[in-house]
Coordinates of C-alpha atoms in Angstrom, one line a residue:
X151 CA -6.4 17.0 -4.7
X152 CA -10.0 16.4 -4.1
X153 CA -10.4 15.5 -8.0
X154 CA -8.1 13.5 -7.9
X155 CA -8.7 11.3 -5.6
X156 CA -12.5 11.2 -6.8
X157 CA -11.6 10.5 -10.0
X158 CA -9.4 7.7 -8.8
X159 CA -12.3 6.1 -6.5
X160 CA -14.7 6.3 -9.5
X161 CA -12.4 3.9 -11.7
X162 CA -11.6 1.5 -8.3
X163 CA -15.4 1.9 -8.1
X164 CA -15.8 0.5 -11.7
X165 CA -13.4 -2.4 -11.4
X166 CA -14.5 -3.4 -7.8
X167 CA -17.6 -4.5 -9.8
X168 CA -15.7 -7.4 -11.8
X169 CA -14.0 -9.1 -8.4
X170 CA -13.2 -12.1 -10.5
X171 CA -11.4 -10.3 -13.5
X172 CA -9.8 -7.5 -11.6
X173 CA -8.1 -11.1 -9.1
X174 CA -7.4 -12.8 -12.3
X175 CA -5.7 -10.5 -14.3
X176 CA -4.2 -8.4 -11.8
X177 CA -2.5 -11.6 -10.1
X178 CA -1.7 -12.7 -13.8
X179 CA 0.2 -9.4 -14.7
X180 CA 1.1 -7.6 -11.3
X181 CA 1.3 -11.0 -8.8
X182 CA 1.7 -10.8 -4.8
X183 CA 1.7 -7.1 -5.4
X184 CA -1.3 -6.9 -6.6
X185 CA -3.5 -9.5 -4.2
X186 CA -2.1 -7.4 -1.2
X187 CA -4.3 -4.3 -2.1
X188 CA -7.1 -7.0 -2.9
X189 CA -6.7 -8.5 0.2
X190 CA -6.6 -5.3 2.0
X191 CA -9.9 -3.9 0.3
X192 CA -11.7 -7.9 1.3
X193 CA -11.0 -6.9 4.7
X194 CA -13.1 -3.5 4.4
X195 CA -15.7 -6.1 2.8
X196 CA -15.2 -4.3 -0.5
X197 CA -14.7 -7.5 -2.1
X198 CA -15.4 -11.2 -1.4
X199 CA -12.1 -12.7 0.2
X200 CA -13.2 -16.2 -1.2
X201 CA -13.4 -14.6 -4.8
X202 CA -10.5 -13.0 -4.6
X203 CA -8.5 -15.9 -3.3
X204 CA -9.9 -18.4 -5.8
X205 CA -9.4 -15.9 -8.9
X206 CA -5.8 -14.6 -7.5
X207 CA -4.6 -18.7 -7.3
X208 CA -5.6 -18.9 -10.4
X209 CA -4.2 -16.0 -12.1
X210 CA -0.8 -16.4 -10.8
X211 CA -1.0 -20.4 -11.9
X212 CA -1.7 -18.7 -15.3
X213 CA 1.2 -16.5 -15.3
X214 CA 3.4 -19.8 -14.0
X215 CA 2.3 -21.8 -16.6
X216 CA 2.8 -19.0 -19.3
X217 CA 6.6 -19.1 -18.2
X218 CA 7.3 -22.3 -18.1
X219 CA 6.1 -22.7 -21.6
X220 CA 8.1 -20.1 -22.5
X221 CA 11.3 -21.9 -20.8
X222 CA 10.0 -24.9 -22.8
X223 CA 9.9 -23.2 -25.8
X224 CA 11.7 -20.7 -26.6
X225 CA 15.5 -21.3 -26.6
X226 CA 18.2 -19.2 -24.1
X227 CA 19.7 -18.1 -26.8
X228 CA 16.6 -16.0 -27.8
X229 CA 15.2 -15.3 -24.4
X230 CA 18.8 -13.6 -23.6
X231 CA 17.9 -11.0 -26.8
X232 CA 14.9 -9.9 -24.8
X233 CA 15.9 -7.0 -22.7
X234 CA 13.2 -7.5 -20.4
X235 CA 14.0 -11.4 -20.2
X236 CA 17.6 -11.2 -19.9
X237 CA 17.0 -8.8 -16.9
X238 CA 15.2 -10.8 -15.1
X239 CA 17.5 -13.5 -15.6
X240 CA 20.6 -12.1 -15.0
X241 CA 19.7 -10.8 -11.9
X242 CA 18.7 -13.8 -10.5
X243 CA 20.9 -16.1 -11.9
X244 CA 23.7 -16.7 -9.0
X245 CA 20.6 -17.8 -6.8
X246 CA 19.4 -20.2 -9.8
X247 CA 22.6 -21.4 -10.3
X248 CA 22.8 -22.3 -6.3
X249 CA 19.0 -23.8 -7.1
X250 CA 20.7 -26.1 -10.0
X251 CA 22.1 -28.9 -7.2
X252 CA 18.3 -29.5 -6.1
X253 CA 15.7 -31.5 -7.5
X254 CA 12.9 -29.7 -9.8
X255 CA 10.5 -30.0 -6.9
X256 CA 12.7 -28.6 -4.3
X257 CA 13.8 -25.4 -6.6
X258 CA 10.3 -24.6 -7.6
X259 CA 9.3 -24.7 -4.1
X260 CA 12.5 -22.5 -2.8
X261 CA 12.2 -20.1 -5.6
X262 CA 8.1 -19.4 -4.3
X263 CA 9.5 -18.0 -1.2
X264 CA 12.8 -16.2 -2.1
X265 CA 12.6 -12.9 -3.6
X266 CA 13.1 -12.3 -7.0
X267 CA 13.9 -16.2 -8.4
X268 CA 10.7 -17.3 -9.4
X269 CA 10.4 -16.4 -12.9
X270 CA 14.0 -16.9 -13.9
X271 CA 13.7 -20.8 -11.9
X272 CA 9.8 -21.3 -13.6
X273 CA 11.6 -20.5 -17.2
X274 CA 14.6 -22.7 -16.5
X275 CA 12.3 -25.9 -15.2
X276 CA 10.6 -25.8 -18.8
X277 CA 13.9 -25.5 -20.4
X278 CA 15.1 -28.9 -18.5
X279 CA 11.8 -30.3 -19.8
X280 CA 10.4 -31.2 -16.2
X281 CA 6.8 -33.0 -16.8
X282 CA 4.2 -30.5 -17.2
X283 CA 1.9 -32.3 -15.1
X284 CA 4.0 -32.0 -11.9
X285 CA 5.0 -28.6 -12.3
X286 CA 1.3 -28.0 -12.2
X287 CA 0.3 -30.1 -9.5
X288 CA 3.3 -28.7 -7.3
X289 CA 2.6 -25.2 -8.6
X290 CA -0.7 -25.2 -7.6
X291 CA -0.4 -26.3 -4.3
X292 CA 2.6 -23.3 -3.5
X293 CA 0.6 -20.8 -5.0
X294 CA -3.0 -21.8 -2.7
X295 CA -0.2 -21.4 0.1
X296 CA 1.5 -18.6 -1.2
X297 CA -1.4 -16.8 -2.0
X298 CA -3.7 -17.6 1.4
X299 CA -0.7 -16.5 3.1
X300 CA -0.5 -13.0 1.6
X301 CA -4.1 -12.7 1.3
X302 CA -4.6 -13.7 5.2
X303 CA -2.1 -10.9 6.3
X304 CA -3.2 -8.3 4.0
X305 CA -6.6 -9.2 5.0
X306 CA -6.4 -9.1 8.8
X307 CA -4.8 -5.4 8.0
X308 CA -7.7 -4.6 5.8
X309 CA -10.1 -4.9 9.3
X310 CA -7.8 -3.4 11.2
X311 CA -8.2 -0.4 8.8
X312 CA -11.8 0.4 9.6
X313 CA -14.1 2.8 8.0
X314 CA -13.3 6.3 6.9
X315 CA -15.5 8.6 5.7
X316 CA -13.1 10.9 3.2
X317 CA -12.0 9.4 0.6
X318 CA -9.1 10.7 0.3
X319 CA -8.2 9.7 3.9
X320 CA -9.3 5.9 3.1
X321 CA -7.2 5.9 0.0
X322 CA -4.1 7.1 1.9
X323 CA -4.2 4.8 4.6
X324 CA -4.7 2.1 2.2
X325 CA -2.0 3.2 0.3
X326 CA 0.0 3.4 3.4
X327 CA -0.9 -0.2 4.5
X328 CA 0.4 -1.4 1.3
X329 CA 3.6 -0.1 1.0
X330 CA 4.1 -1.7 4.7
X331 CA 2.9 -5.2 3.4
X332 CA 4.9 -5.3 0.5
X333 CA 8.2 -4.2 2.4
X334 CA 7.5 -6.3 4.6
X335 CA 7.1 -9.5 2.5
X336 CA 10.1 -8.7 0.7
X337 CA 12.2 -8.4 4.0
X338 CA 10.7 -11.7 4.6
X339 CA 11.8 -13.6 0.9
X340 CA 15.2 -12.1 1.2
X341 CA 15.6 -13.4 4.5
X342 CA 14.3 -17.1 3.1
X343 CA 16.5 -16.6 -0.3
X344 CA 19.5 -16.0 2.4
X345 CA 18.8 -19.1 4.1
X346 CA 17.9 -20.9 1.2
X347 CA 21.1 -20.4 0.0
X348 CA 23.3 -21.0 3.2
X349 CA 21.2 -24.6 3.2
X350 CA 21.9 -25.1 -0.2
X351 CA 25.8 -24.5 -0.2
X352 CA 26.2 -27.1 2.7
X353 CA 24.5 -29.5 0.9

C-alpha cells in the first residue's frame, strides 16, 4: 500500500510542477471534475489558485469552442454514427429539446448549470449556426463564473483539509473530499436542470 501511494505522490509530484498545463489540459479533457481536485490541492498551497483559475477558464473555453465547431461542422447525421457522440446526445436530448423554446443565450447559459446538457446544447448552438463571436463572449463569461465557483468551494475545503504528514493519509482525505464535492455539485445541477425545466415548460 505504502508503494503505491508513493509511487502515486511521485507522478502528482511531477505534474504539480507544470500548474499551467496540468489546469489546461485537465479542464480541457476532464472539466469541473478535474479543477475540483486542483482547487482542493490550491488550498493546501500546492498550487497557485490564480494559475489554476486562469489556466482552468481557459481550458474548458477550449473544450467549448472544440464542440461547437464540431456542431458547426460536422452534420447530425454523422455525429449520430459516433458511439460516444450519440451517447452523449441521446441522453440529454429531452432536456435539449425542452432548451429548443429559448433563445441561444438563455440555453447556453441553462445548460452551464444543469447536469449533463452542456455538450449535447454547445454541439447543437454550432449546428443552428449562432455567431461565433457571442458564443464566445457568453461562454467566457459562464465559464469565469462557473469555474470561480467550483474553484472557491473546492478551495475553501482544500484549507479546511490541513496538513498531514503520511502520505497516504493526505491522499485519502483528499480523495475523500473529492468524491463529496463532486456529489455534491451534481446534486446541485440536477436540482437546477429540474427547475430549469419546470420554468421552461410554463413558458
Amino acid at each position: 500500500m505504502w508503494d503505491i501511494a508513493f509511487f502515486a505522490s511521485k507522478i502528482i509530484g511531477e505534474l504539480l510542477k507544470y500548474p499551467a498545463i496540468l489546469s489546461f489540459f485537465g479542464a480541457f479533457i476532464a472539466g469541473e471534475s478535474i479543477i475540483v481536485l486542483l482547487g482542493i490541492l490550491a488550498g493546501q498551497r500546492v498550487m497557485p489558485f490564480l494559475t489554476v483559475f486562469i489556466f482552468g477558464v481557459l481550458g474548458t473555453c477550449a473544450a467549448d469552442l472544440c464542440w461547437f465547431a464540431l456542431g458547426r461542422k460536422v452534420p447530425f447525421y454523422k455525429m449520430k454514427k459516433n458511439r460516444i457522440i450519440a451517447g452523449i446526445l441521446r441522453k440529454s436530448y429531452s432536456f435539449t429539446h425542452i432548451l429548443l423554446k429559448q433563445s441561444h443565450e438563455r440555453m447556453l447559459v441553462m445548460s452551464k448549470f444543469a447536469y449533463g446538457t452542456r455538450i449535447a446544447t454547445i454541439i447543437y448552438l454550432g449546428h443552428s449556426r449562432m455567431r461565433i463571436s457571442k458564443f464566445i463572449t457568453y461562454n467566457i463569461i459562464l465559464n469565469i463564473i462557473l469555474v470561480g465557483f467550483v474553484l472557491g468551494l473546492s478551495w475553501f475545503t482544500g484549507r479546511g483539509i490541513g496538513d498531514y504528514d503520511s502520505v497516504v493519509d493526505n491522499l485519502k482525505i483528499i480523495g475523500i473530499s473529492f468524491l463529496v464535492i463532486i456529489i455534491a455539485i451534481i446534486i446541485l445541477e440536477r436540482k437546477v436542470k429540474k427547475l430549469v425545466t419546470a420554468l421552461a415548460l410554463k413558458n
